Amino acid sequence: MLGIINEVFPKAKVCFIRKNITAVIFAADSENYTALTDLYISRMERDIFARYHLHVLIGLGEKAVKLTEISNSYKEACEVVDYNFLMDGQGLYYYADLPKDDNYYYPIEIENALFRSVLESNFESARDVLRKIKEENFAKRNLCVSAVNELLAELKASIKKICRMQTEYLEFSQEECSVNHFFEHVISIIYMLCADKDAEKETQSRGQKICREIRDYIELHYSNSNLSLELIADEFRIHPNYLSTLFKKHSGCNLAPYIENIRIERAAELLSSGKYTVNEVAVSVGFTNDSTFRRRFKKIKGVPPSNYIKYE
């Protein structure tokens, strides 16, 4: 770059100040300052950037009359470059033309609305909130560079907080980028968060449906003495360990105690009718051992099955 610039502008002084930024000092008479800078810009775009197919952002600080003013002029030029970068090459060249509005829009109620939309897995609502933030700040306002950076930093903090609340594996990390790219990335993150939430709800709903079907199956087959976790898992084509975890999650108890409670409740109903003996009831609800039935019945109901009708 140094050789190219000196080839086009032999009298230019080039200093590499920081990574990716080349500072160039041009000498000009005060009277011809504006005309010369316009000429320099057009020649740089035509003879350097276009010829060598370079994508470069240009920024000019205020003219420096004294050597001590060069540093400040350089900072101003960098601010113009930063602004053009944030705005996808806005095409501003002079520091004096930069927006000066530092009053960006991101009230607490808007942040809360964004949080609420994601927590409710409402992607459309969250996207509308982000569009409003973008419109308020970049369509209705002309924010200065510092205000844009502060706004993006606040939004980044909000999205990181939402990520931590919603999932353990999705982390929001965004390198320096333009405003448009930032919002596109945020919207994609929000979409993934809402999609994960939808998938979680779908999984939850599917698990509840399976458990309802399992309970219905138990109601119909509790009298089968072979009814067990393995038999039901085979019937529903689900691994026994997964079925056990799923049933406990959605029913609040383990499968074996649930089956036993169903059997004892049905036994109590039969005993209350006075039509069957204890042994007949035990067999009819799936117990193969009379003594086991008596013991389990007393533990759950508090009285022996032979005396149950007396306590009703």
Short mmCIF file of N, CA and C in Angstrom, two decimals, residues 84-236:
data_model
loop_
_atom_site.label_atom_id
_atom_site.label_comp_id
_atom_site.label_asym_id
_atom_site.label_seq_id
_atom_site.Cartn_x
_atom_site.Cartn_y
_atom_site.Cartn_z
N ASN A 84 -18.29 4.59 8.65
CA ASN A 84 -18.53 3.98 7.34
C ASN A 84 -18.57 2.46 7.44
N PHE A 85 -17.73 1.91 8.30
CA PHE A 85 -17.72 0.46 8.51
C PHE A 85 -19.05 0.00 9.11
N LEU A 86 -19.50 0.70 10.15
CA LEU A 86 -20.76 0.35 10.81
C LEU A 86 -21.95 0.47 9.86
N MET A 87 -21.89 1.45 8.97
CA MET A 87 -23.01 1.71 8.07
C MET A 87 -22.81 1.09 6.68
N ASP A 88 -21.98 0.07 6.59
CA ASP A 88 -21.77 -0.63 5.31
C ASP A 88 -21.28 0.29 4.21
N GLY A 89 -20.30 1.15 4.51
CA GLY A 89 -19.75 2.04 3.51
C GLY A 89 -20.70 3.16 3.16
N GLN A 90 -21.03 3.97 4.14
CA GLN A 90 -22.02 5.03 3.96
C GLN A 90 -21.58 6.07 2.93
N GLY A 91 -20.27 6.24 2.78
CA GLY A 91 -19.78 7.18 1.78
C GLY A 91 -19.51 8.57 2.33
N LEU A 92 -19.49 8.70 3.66
CA LEU A 92 -19.08 9.98 4.25
C LEU A 92 -17.56 10.05 4.27
N TYR A 93 -17.03 11.22 3.99
CA TYR A 93 -15.58 11.37 3.97
C TYR A 93 -15.07 12.31 5.05
N TYR A 94 -15.84 13.33 5.37
CA TYR A 94 -15.35 14.38 6.26
C TYR A 94 -15.90 14.24 7.68
N TYR A 95 -15.04 14.48 8.61
CA TYR A 95 -15.44 14.39 10.01
C TYR A 95 -16.58 15.36 10.33
N ALA A 96 -16.56 16.52 9.70
CA ALA A 96 -17.60 17.53 9.96
C ALA A 96 -18.98 17.04 9.53
N ASP A 97 -19.04 16.04 8.64
CA ASP A 97 -20.33 15.54 8.16
C ASP A 97 -20.89 14.41 9.00
N LEU A 98 -20.13 13.95 9.98
CA LEU A 98 -20.61 12.84 10.80
C LEU A 98 -21.83 13.25 11.63
N PRO A 99 -22.81 12.32 11.82
CA PRO A 99 -23.94 12.62 12.70
C PRO A 99 -23.45 12.87 14.13
N LYS A 100 -24.16 13.68 14.85
CA LYS A 100 -23.74 14.03 16.21
C LYS A 100 -24.76 13.59 17.26
N ASP A 101 -25.86 12.95 16.83
CA ASP A 101 -26.91 12.54 17.77
C ASP A 101 -26.42 11.39 18.64
N ASP A 102 -26.43 11.58 19.96
CA ASP A 102 -25.98 10.52 20.87
C ASP A 102 -27.13 9.93 21.69
N ASN A 103 -28.36 10.25 21.33
CA ASN A 103 -29.53 9.81 22.08
C ASN A 103 -30.15 8.58 21.41
N TYR A 104 -29.58 7.40 21.69
CA TYR A 104 -30.10 6.20 21.05
C TYR A 104 -31.33 5.66 21.78
N TYR A 105 -32.10 4.84 21.07
CA TYR A 105 -33.38 4.33 21.58
C TYR A 105 -33.23 2.86 21.98
N TYR A 106 -33.32 2.58 23.26
CA TYR A 106 -33.37 1.21 23.78
C TYR A 106 -33.89 1.25 25.21
N PRO A 107 -35.17 1.63 25.40
CA PRO A 107 -35.73 1.73 26.75
C PRO A 107 -35.92 0.35 27.36
N ILE A 108 -36.07 0.31 28.69
CA ILE A 108 -36.18 -0.95 29.41
C ILE A 108 -37.40 -1.75 28.98
N GLU A 109 -38.51 -1.06 28.63
CA GLU A 109 -39.71 -1.78 28.24
C GLU A 109 -39.51 -2.52 26.91
N ILE A 110 -38.65 -1.98 26.05
CA ILE A 110 -38.36 -2.66 24.78
C ILE A 110 -37.49 -3.89 25.04
N GLU A 111 -36.52 -3.77 25.93
CA GLU A 111 -35.72 -4.94 26.29
C GLU A 111 -36.60 -6.02 26.91
N ASN A 112 -37.52 -5.61 27.80
CA ASN A 112 -38.44 -6.56 28.42
C ASN A 112 -39.32 -7.25 27.38
N ALA A 113 -39.77 -6.48 26.39
CA ALA A 113 -40.60 -7.05 25.32
C ALA A 113 -39.81 -8.11 24.53
N LEU A 114 -38.52 -7.84 24.31
CA LEU A 114 -37.67 -8.79 23.60
C LEU A 114 -37.52 -10.08 24.42
N PHE A 115 -37.25 -9.92 25.72
CA PHE A 115 -37.11 -11.06 26.62
C PHE A 115 -38.40 -11.89 26.62
N ARG A 116 -39.53 -11.20 26.78
CA ARG A 116 -40.82 -11.87 26.89
C ARG A 116 -41.14 -12.65 25.61
N SER A 117 -40.85 -12.06 24.46
CA SER A 117 -41.14 -12.72 23.19
C SER A 117 -40.35 -14.02 23.05
N VAL A 118 -39.07 -13.98 23.44
CA VAL A 118 -38.25 -15.19 23.33
C VAL A 118 -38.69 -16.24 24.34
N LEU A 119 -39.01 -15.81 25.57
CA LEU A 119 -39.45 -16.75 26.59
C LEU A 119 -40.76 -17.43 26.18
N GLU A 120 -41.59 -16.71 25.43
CA GLU A 120 -42.85 -17.28 24.94
C GLU A 120 -42.67 -18.00 23.60
N SER A 121 -41.43 -18.06 23.12
CA SER A 121 -41.10 -18.71 21.85
C SER A 121 -41.85 -18.08 20.69
N ASN A 122 -42.02 -16.75 20.76
CA ASN A 122 -42.74 -16.02 19.72
C ASN A 122 -41.73 -15.28 18.84
N PHE A 123 -41.26 -15.97 17.82
CA PHE A 123 -40.22 -15.41 16.97
C PHE A 123 -40.69 -14.16 16.24
N GLU A 124 -41.92 -14.17 15.73
CA GLU A 124 -42.43 -13.02 14.98
C GLU A 124 -42.44 -11.77 15.85
N SER A 125 -42.88 -11.93 17.09
CA SER A 125 -42.92 -10.78 18.01
C SER A 125 -41.51 -10.28 18.31
N ALA A 126 -40.58 -11.19 18.56
CA ALA A 126 -39.19 -10.80 18.84
C ALA A 126 -38.57 -10.09 17.64
N ARG A 127 -38.86 -10.60 16.44
CA ARG A 127 -38.34 -9.96 15.23
C ARG A 127 -38.91 -8.55 15.06
N ASP A 128 -40.19 -8.38 15.40
CA ASP A 128 -40.81 -7.05 15.31
C ASP A 128 -40.16 -6.08 16.29
N VAL A 129 -39.81 -6.57 17.47
CA VAL A 129 -39.13 -5.71 18.47
C VAL A 129 -37.78 -5.27 17.92
N LEU A 130 -37.04 -6.19 17.34
CA LEU A 130 -35.73 -5.85 16.79
C LEU A 130 -35.86 -4.88 15.62
N ARG A 131 -36.86 -5.07 14.80
CA ARG A 131 -37.08 -4.14 13.69
C ARG A 131 -37.42 -2.74 14.20
N LYS A 132 -38.18 -2.68 15.27
CA LYS A 132 -38.51 -1.37 15.85
C LYS A 132 -37.25 -0.69 16.39
N ILE A 133 -36.40 -1.46 17.06
CA ILE A 133 -35.14 -0.90 17.57
C ILE A 133 -34.30 -0.35 16.42
N LYS A 134 -34.21 -1.13 15.34
CA LYS A 134 -33.41 -0.69 14.19
C LYS A 134 -34.01 0.54 13.53
N GLU A 135 -35.33 0.54 13.37
CA GLU A 135 -35.99 1.68 12.72
C GLU A 135 -35.84 2.96 13.56
N GLU A 136 -36.07 2.85 14.86
CA GLU A 136 -35.99 4.01 15.73
C GLU A 136 -34.59 4.62 15.73
N ASN A 137 -33.58 3.77 15.65
CA ASN A 137 -32.21 4.26 15.78
C ASN A 137 -31.54 4.62 14.45
N PHE A 138 -31.95 3.95 13.37
CA PHE A 138 -31.22 4.16 12.13
C PHE A 138 -32.07 4.71 10.99
N ALA A 139 -33.39 4.78 11.19
CA ALA A 139 -34.26 5.42 10.20
C ALA A 139 -34.72 6.78 10.70
N LYS A 140 -34.96 6.86 12.01
CA LYS A 140 -35.48 8.11 12.58
C LYS A 140 -34.40 8.96 13.25
N ARG A 141 -33.22 8.38 13.46
CA ARG A 141 -32.14 9.10 14.12
C ARG A 141 -30.86 9.00 13.28
N ASN A 142 -29.97 9.97 13.46
CA ASN A 142 -28.63 9.93 12.87
C ASN A 142 -27.64 9.86 14.02
N LEU A 143 -27.37 8.64 14.47
CA LEU A 143 -26.55 8.46 15.65
C LEU A 143 -25.07 8.63 15.34
N CYS A 144 -24.38 9.18 16.31
CA CYS A 144 -22.93 9.28 16.19
C CYS A 144 -22.30 7.90 16.43
N VAL A 145 -21.02 7.78 16.13
CA VAL A 145 -20.34 6.49 16.24
C VAL A 145 -20.41 5.94 17.65
N SER A 146 -20.14 6.77 18.65
CA SER A 146 -20.12 6.28 20.03
C SER A 146 -21.51 5.78 20.44
N ALA A 147 -22.57 6.46 20.01
CA ALA A 147 -23.93 6.04 20.34
C ALA A 147 -24.27 4.70 19.69
N VAL A 148 -23.84 4.53 18.43
CA VAL A 148 -24.08 3.26 17.74
C VAL A 148 -23.37 2.12 18.48
N ASN A 149 -22.13 2.35 18.86
CA ASN A 149 -21.37 1.31 19.56
C ASN A 149 -21.98 0.99 20.93
N GLU A 150 -22.46 2.01 21.63
CA GLU A 150 -23.10 1.78 22.92
C GLU A 150 -24.39 0.98 22.77
N LEU A 151 -25.17 1.33 21.75
CA LEU A 151 -26.42 0.61 21.50
C LEU A 151 -26.13 -0.86 21.19
N LEU A 152 -25.18 -1.11 20.30
CA LEU A 152 -24.86 -2.49 19.94
C LEU A 152 -24.33 -3.26 21.14
N ALA A 153 -23.57 -2.60 22.00
CA ALA A 153 -23.05 -3.25 23.21
C ALA A 153 -24.19 -3.64 24.15
N GLU A 154 -25.18 -2.76 24.29
CA GLU A 154 -26.34 -3.06 25.14
C GLU A 154 -27.15 -4.22 24.57
N LEU A 155 -27.36 -4.18 23.27
CA LEU A 155 -28.10 -5.27 22.62
C LEU A 155 -27.36 -6.60 22.75
N LYS A 156 -26.05 -6.54 22.59
CA LYS A 156 -25.24 -7.75 22.71
C LYS A 156 -25.36 -8.33 24.12
N ALA A 157 -25.34 -7.47 25.14
CA ALA A 157 -25.49 -7.92 26.53
C ALA A 157 -26.86 -8.55 26.75
N SER A 158 -27.89 -7.96 26.15
CA SER A 158 -29.24 -8.51 26.28
C SER A 158 -29.34 -9.90 25.66
N ILE A 159 -28.80 -10.05 24.46
CA ILE A 159 -28.88 -11.33 23.77
C ILE A 159 -28.07 -12.40 24.50
N LYS A 160 -26.93 -12.03 25.04
CA LYS A 160 -26.14 -12.99 25.82
C LYS A 160 -26.93 -13.46 27.04
N LYS A 161 -27.62 -12.52 27.69
CA LYS A 161 -28.42 -12.86 28.86
C LYS A 161 -29.55 -13.82 28.48
N ILE A 162 -30.20 -13.55 27.35
CA ILE A 162 -31.28 -14.41 26.88
C ILE A 162 -30.74 -15.81 26.57
N CYS A 163 -29.57 -15.87 25.92
CA CYS A 163 -28.95 -17.16 25.60
C CYS A 163 -28.69 -17.97 26.85
N ARG A 164 -28.14 -17.32 27.88
CA ARG A 164 -27.84 -18.03 29.13
C ARG A 164 -29.12 -18.53 29.80
N MET A 165 -30.20 -17.77 29.68
CA MET A 165 -31.47 -18.16 30.30
C MET A 165 -32.13 -19.32 29.55
N GLN A 166 -31.94 -19.37 28.24
CA GLN A 166 -32.70 -20.29 27.41
C GLN A 166 -32.02 -21.63 27.16
N THR A 167 -30.70 -21.62 27.02
CA THR A 167 -30.03 -22.86 26.64
C THR A 167 -28.61 -22.88 27.16
N GLU A 168 -28.08 -24.08 27.29
CA GLU A 168 -26.72 -24.24 27.81
C GLU A 168 -25.68 -24.23 26.69
N TYR A 169 -26.09 -24.48 25.46
CA TYR A 169 -25.10 -24.68 24.41
C TYR A 169 -25.01 -23.52 23.42
N LEU A 170 -26.03 -22.65 23.37
CA LEU A 170 -26.02 -21.57 22.38
C LEU A 170 -25.45 -20.31 23.01
N GLU A 171 -24.31 -19.87 22.52
CA GLU A 171 -23.64 -18.69 23.06
C GLU A 171 -23.58 -17.62 21.99
N PHE A 172 -23.96 -16.41 22.38
CA PHE A 172 -23.93 -15.30 21.42
C PHE A 172 -22.54 -14.69 21.43
N SER A 173 -21.87 -14.77 20.30
CA SER A 173 -20.56 -14.12 20.15
C SER A 173 -20.53 -13.49 18.77
N GLN A 174 -20.19 -12.24 18.72
CA GLN A 174 -20.22 -11.52 17.45
C GLN A 174 -19.02 -10.61 17.36
N GLU A 175 -18.20 -10.83 16.35
CA GLU A 175 -17.06 -9.96 16.13
C GLU A 175 -17.54 -8.62 15.58
N GLU A 176 -16.62 -7.69 15.42
CA GLU A 176 -16.98 -6.39 14.87
C GLU A 176 -17.62 -6.56 13.50
N CYS A 177 -18.73 -5.89 13.31
CA CYS A 177 -19.44 -6.01 12.03
C CYS A 177 -20.30 -4.78 11.85
N SER A 178 -20.90 -4.67 10.68
CA SER A 178 -21.78 -3.54 10.41
C SER A 178 -23.09 -3.70 11.16
N VAL A 179 -23.85 -2.62 11.22
CA VAL A 179 -25.15 -2.64 11.90
C VAL A 179 -26.07 -3.67 11.27
N ASN A 180 -26.13 -3.68 9.93
CA ASN A 180 -27.01 -4.63 9.25
C ASN A 180 -26.63 -6.07 9.54
N HIS A 181 -25.35 -6.38 9.51
CA HIS A 181 -24.91 -7.73 9.80
C HIS A 181 -25.19 -8.09 11.25
N PHE A 182 -25.03 -7.12 12.15
CA PHE A 182 -25.31 -7.37 13.57
C PHE A 182 -26.76 -7.78 13.76
N PHE A 183 -27.69 -7.01 13.20
CA PHE A 183 -29.11 -7.32 13.37
C PHE A 183 -29.48 -8.63 12.68
N GLU A 184 -28.87 -8.92 11.54
CA GLU A 184 -29.14 -10.20 10.87
C GLU A 184 -28.70 -11.37 11.75
N HIS A 185 -27.54 -11.20 12.39
CA HIS A 185 -27.03 -12.25 13.27
C HIS A 185 -27.92 -12.41 14.50
N VAL A 186 -28.35 -11.30 15.08
CA VAL A 186 -29.23 -11.36 16.25
C VAL A 186 -30.54 -12.06 15.90
N ILE A 187 -31.12 -11.72 14.75
CA ILE A 187 -32.38 -12.35 14.34
C ILE A 187 -32.19 -13.86 14.16
N SER A 188 -31.06 -14.27 13.60
CA SER A 188 -30.81 -15.71 13.42
C SER A 188 -30.67 -16.41 14.77
N ILE A 189 -30.03 -15.74 15.75
CA ILE A 189 -29.90 -16.30 17.10
C ILE A 189 -31.27 -16.44 17.74
N ILE A 190 -32.09 -15.38 17.63
CA ILE A 190 -33.44 -15.41 18.20
C ILE A 190 -34.26 -16.53 17.57
N TYR A 191 -34.10 -16.70 16.26
CA TYR A 191 -34.84 -17.76 15.57
C TYR A 191 -34.45 -19.14 16.14
N MET A 192 -33.16 -19.36 16.34
CA MET A 192 -32.71 -20.64 16.88
C MET A 192 -33.22 -20.86 18.30
N LEU A 193 -33.22 -19.78 19.11
CA LEU A 193 -33.72 -19.89 20.48
C LEU A 193 -35.20 -20.26 20.48
N CYS A 194 -35.98 -19.60 19.64
CA CYS A 194 -37.41 -19.88 19.57
C CYS A 194 -37.67 -21.27 18.99
N ALA A 195 -36.87 -21.67 18.00
CA ALA A 195 -37.02 -23.01 17.42
C ALA A 195 -36.71 -24.08 18.46
N ASP A 196 -35.66 -23.84 19.27
CA ASP A 196 -35.33 -24.78 20.34
C ASP A 196 -36.48 -24.90 21.33
N LYS A 197 -37.09 -23.75 21.63
CA LYS A 197 -38.21 -23.73 22.57
C LYS A 197 -39.39 -24.49 21.99
N ASP A 198 -39.65 -24.26 20.70
CA ASP A 198 -40.75 -24.98 20.04
C ASP A 198 -40.49 -26.49 20.05
N ALA A 199 -39.23 -26.86 19.78
CA ALA A 199 -38.88 -28.29 19.78
C ALA A 199 -39.06 -28.88 21.17
N GLU A 200 -38.69 -28.08 22.19
CA GLU A 200 -38.85 -28.55 23.57
C GLU A 200 -40.33 -28.75 23.89
N LYS A 201 -41.17 -27.79 23.44
CA LYS A 201 -42.60 -27.92 23.68
C LYS A 201 -43.16 -29.13 22.96
N GLU A 202 -42.69 -29.34 21.72
CA GLU A 202 -43.17 -30.49 20.94
C GLU A 202 -42.79 -31.79 21.62
N THR A 203 -41.54 -31.84 22.12
CA THR A 203 -41.08 -33.03 22.83
C THR A 203 -41.90 -33.26 24.09
N GLN A 204 -42.15 -32.18 24.82
CA GLN A 204 -42.95 -32.25 26.03
C GLN A 204 -44.35 -32.77 25.70
N SER A 205 -44.95 -32.24 24.67
CA SER A 205 -46.30 -32.64 24.28
C SER A 205 -46.32 -34.11 23.85
N ARG A 206 -45.30 -34.53 23.11
CA ARG A 206 -45.23 -35.92 22.66
C ARG A 206 -45.06 -36.86 23.85
N GLY A 207 -44.24 -36.44 24.81
CA GLY A 207 -44.05 -37.26 26.02
C GLY A 207 -45.34 -37.40 26.82
N GLN A 208 -46.09 -36.31 26.94
CA GLN A 208 -47.36 -36.36 27.66
C GLN A 208 -48.35 -37.28 26.96
N LYS A 209 -48.36 -37.23 25.63
CA LYS A 209 -49.27 -38.08 24.86
C LYS A 209 -48.94 -39.56 25.07
N ILE A 210 -47.65 -39.89 25.04
CA ILE A 210 -47.23 -41.28 25.24
C ILE A 210 -47.64 -41.76 26.63
N CYS A 211 -47.44 -40.89 27.64
CA CYS A 211 -47.78 -41.29 29.01
C CYS A 211 -49.29 -41.48 29.18
N ARG A 212 -50.09 -40.66 28.51
CA ARG A 212 -51.54 -40.86 28.57
C ARG A 212 -51.91 -42.22 27.96
N GLU A 213 -51.26 -42.55 26.86
CA GLU A 213 -51.54 -43.83 26.20
C GLU A 213 -51.10 -45.00 27.08
N ILE A 214 -49.98 -44.83 27.79
CA ILE A 214 -49.51 -45.87 28.70
C ILE A 214 -50.49 -46.06 29.85
N ARG A 215 -50.99 -44.96 30.40
CA ARG A 215 -51.96 -45.07 31.51
C ARG A 215 -53.24 -45.75 31.04
N ASP A 216 -53.67 -45.41 29.82
CA ASP A 216 -54.86 -46.07 29.26
C ASP A 216 -54.62 -47.57 29.07
N TYR A 217 -53.41 -47.90 28.64
CA TYR A 217 -53.06 -49.31 28.44
C TYR A 217 -53.08 -50.06 29.77
N ILE A 218 -52.56 -49.43 30.82
CA ILE A 218 -52.56 -50.05 32.15
C ILE A 218 -53.98 -50.25 32.66
N GLU A 219 -54.86 -49.30 32.41
CA GLU A 219 -56.27 -49.43 32.82
C GLU A 219 -56.91 -50.67 32.18
N LEU A 220 -56.52 -50.98 30.97
CA LEU A 220 -57.11 -52.11 30.26
C LEU A 220 -56.45 -53.44 30.62
N HIS A 221 -55.19 -53.41 31.07
CA HIS A 221 -54.43 -54.65 31.24
C HIS A 221 -53.86 -54.85 32.65
N TYR A 222 -54.36 -54.12 33.62
CA TYR A 222 -53.81 -54.26 34.98
C TYR A 222 -54.02 -55.67 35.54
N SER A 223 -55.05 -56.39 35.05
CA SER A 223 -55.33 -57.74 35.56
C SER A 223 -54.31 -58.76 35.06
N ASN A 224 -53.50 -58.40 34.08
CA ASN A 224 -52.46 -59.29 33.57
C ASN A 224 -51.32 -59.34 34.57
N SER A 225 -51.10 -60.49 35.16
CA SER A 225 -50.06 -60.61 36.19
C SER A 225 -48.65 -60.40 35.62
N ASN A 226 -48.51 -60.49 34.30
CA ASN A 226 -47.20 -60.29 33.67
C ASN A 226 -46.96 -58.83 33.26
N LEU A 227 -47.92 -57.98 33.56
CA LEU A 227 -47.76 -56.57 33.19
C LEU A 227 -46.54 -55.99 33.90
N SER A 228 -45.63 -55.40 33.12
CA SER A 228 -44.37 -54.89 33.68
C SER A 228 -43.82 -53.78 32.81
N LEU A 229 -42.75 -53.18 33.29
CA LEU A 229 -42.08 -52.13 32.52
C LEU A 229 -41.62 -52.67 31.17
N GLU A 230 -41.03 -53.87 31.18
CA GLU A 230 -40.48 -54.44 29.95
C GLU A 230 -41.59 -54.75 28.95
N LEU A 231 -42.72 -55.31 29.46
CA LEU A 231 -43.82 -55.66 28.57
C LEU A 231 -44.42 -54.41 27.92
N ILE A 232 -44.61 -53.37 28.71
CA ILE A 232 -45.18 -52.12 28.18
C ILE A 232 -44.21 -51.46 27.21
N ALA A 233 -42.92 -51.47 27.56
CA ALA A 233 -41.90 -50.88 26.66
C ALA A 233 -41.90 -51.60 25.32
N ASP A 234 -42.04 -52.92 25.35
CA ASP A 234 -42.08 -53.69 24.11
C ASP A 234 -43.34 -53.36 23.32
N GLU A 235 -44.46 -53.19 24.02
CA GLU A 235 -45.72 -52.86 23.36
C GLU A 235 -45.64 -51.51 22.66
N PHE A 236 -44.98 -50.54 23.30
CA PHE A 236 -44.90 -49.17 22.74
C PHE A 236 -43.61 -48.95 21.94
#
